[in-house]
PDB file of C-alpha atoms in Angstrom:
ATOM      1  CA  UNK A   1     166.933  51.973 138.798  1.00  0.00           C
ATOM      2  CA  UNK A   2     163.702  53.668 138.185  1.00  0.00           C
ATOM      3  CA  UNK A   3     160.379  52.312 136.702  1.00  0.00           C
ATOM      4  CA  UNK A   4     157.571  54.173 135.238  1.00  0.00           C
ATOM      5  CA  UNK A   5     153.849  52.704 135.170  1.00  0.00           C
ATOM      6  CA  UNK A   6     150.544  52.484 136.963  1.00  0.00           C
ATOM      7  CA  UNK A   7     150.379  52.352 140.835  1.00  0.00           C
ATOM      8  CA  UNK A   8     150.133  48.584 140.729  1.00  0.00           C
ATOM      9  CA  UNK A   9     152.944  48.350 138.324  1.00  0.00           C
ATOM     10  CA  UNK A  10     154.832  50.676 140.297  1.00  0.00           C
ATOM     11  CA  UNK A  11     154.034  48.818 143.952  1.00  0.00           C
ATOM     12  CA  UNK A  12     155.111  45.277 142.232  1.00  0.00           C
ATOM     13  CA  UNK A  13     158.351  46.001 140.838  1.00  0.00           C
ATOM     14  CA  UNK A  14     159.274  47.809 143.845  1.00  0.00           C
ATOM     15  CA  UNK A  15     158.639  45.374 146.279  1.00  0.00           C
ATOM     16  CA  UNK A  16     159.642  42.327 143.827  1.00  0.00           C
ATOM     17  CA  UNK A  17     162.895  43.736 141.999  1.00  0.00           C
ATOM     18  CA  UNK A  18     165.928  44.489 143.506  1.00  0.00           C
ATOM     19  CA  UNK A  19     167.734  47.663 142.578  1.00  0.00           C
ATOM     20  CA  UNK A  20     164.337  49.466 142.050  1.00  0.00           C
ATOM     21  CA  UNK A  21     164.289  53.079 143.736  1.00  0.00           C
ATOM     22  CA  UNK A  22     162.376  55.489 142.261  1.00  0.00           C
ATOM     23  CA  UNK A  23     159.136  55.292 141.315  1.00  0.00           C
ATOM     24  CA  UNK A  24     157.323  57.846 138.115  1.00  0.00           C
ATOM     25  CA  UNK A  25     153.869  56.837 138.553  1.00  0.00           C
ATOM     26  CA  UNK A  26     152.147  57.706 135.011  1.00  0.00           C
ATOM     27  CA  UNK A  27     149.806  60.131 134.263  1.00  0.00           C
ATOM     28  CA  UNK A  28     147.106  57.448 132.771  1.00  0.00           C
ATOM     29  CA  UNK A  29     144.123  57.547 135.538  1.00  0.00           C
ATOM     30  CA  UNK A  30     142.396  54.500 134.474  1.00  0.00           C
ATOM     31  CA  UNK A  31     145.090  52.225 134.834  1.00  0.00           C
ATOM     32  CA  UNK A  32     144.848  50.633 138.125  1.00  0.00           C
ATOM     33  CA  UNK A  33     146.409  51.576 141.116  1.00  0.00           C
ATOM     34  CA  UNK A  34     146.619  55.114 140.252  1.00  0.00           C
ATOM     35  CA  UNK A  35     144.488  56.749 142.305  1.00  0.00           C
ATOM     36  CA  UNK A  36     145.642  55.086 145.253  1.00  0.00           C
ATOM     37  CA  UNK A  37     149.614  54.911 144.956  1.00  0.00           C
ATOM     38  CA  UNK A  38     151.267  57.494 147.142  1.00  0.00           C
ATOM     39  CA  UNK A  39     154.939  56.280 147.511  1.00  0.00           C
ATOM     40  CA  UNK A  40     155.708  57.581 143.786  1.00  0.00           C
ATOM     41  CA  UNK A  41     158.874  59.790 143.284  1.00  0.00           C
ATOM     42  CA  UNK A  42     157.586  61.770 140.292  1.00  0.00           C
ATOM     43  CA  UNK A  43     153.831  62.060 139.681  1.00  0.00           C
ATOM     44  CA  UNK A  44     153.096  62.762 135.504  1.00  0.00           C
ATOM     45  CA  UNK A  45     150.906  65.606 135.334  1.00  0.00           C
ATOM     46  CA  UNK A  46     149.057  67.398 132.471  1.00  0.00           C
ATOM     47  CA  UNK A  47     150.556  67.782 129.066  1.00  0.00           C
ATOM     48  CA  UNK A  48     150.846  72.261 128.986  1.00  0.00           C
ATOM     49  CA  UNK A  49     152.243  74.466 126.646  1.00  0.00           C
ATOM     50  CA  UNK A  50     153.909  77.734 128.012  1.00  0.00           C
ATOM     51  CA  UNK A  51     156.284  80.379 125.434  1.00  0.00           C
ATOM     52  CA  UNK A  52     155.463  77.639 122.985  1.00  0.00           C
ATOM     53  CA  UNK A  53     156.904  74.914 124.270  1.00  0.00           C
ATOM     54  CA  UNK A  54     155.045  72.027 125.100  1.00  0.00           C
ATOM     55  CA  UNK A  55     155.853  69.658 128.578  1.00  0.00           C
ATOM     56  CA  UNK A  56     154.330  67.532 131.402  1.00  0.00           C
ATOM     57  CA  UNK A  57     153.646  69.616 134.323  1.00  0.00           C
ATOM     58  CA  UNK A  58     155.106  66.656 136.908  1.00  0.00           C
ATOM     59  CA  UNK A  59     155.152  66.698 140.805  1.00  0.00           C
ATOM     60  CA  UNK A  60     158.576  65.275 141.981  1.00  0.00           C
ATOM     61  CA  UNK A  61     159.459  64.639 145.662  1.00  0.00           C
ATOM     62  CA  UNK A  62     163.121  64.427 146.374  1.00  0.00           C
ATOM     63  CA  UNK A  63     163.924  62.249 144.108  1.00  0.00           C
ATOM     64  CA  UNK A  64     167.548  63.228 143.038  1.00  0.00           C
ATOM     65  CA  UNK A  65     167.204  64.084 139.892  1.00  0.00           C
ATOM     66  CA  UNK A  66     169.141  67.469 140.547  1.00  0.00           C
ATOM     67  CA  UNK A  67     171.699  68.758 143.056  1.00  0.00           C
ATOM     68  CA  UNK A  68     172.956  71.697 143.687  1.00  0.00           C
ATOM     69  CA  UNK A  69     176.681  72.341 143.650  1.00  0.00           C
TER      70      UNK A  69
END
C-alpha cells in the first residue's frame, strides 16, 4: 500500500497502519513535516512542461515502481 501526503501524514500512517510501504511525500511545502521527512519513496517535484507535455519532475528512490525484465 502506498500513501501520498505531507511528511507528518506520511510518518503517521506509516508507523500506525499496517500494510503501508511506500511513501510519495507531496510537493506542497507548507504543509507540515515537509521539509523535514526523509524516509519518502517518491518526492513530488515541480510541475514542467518539455515537447509540450506537461508532468511532475519527481525524485523516486527504489521504490519498485519498474523492473526490468
Amino acid at each position: 500500500i502506498g500513501a501520498y501526503g505531507s511528511g507528518a501524514v506520511l510518518s503517521y500512517l506509516y508507523s500506525k497502519v499496517s500494510g503501508v510501504s511506500y511513501k510519495w511525500l507531496a510537493k506542497s511545502t507548507g504543509w507540515r513535516g515537509h521539509s523535514t521527512y526523509t524516509d519518502w519513496d517518491i518526492k513530488q517535484g515541480s510541475t514542467v512542461t518539455v515537447g509540450g507535455i506537461t508532468f511532475d519532475s519527481d525524485t523516486g528512490k527504489s521504490y519498485g515502481g519498474f523492473q526490468v525484465f
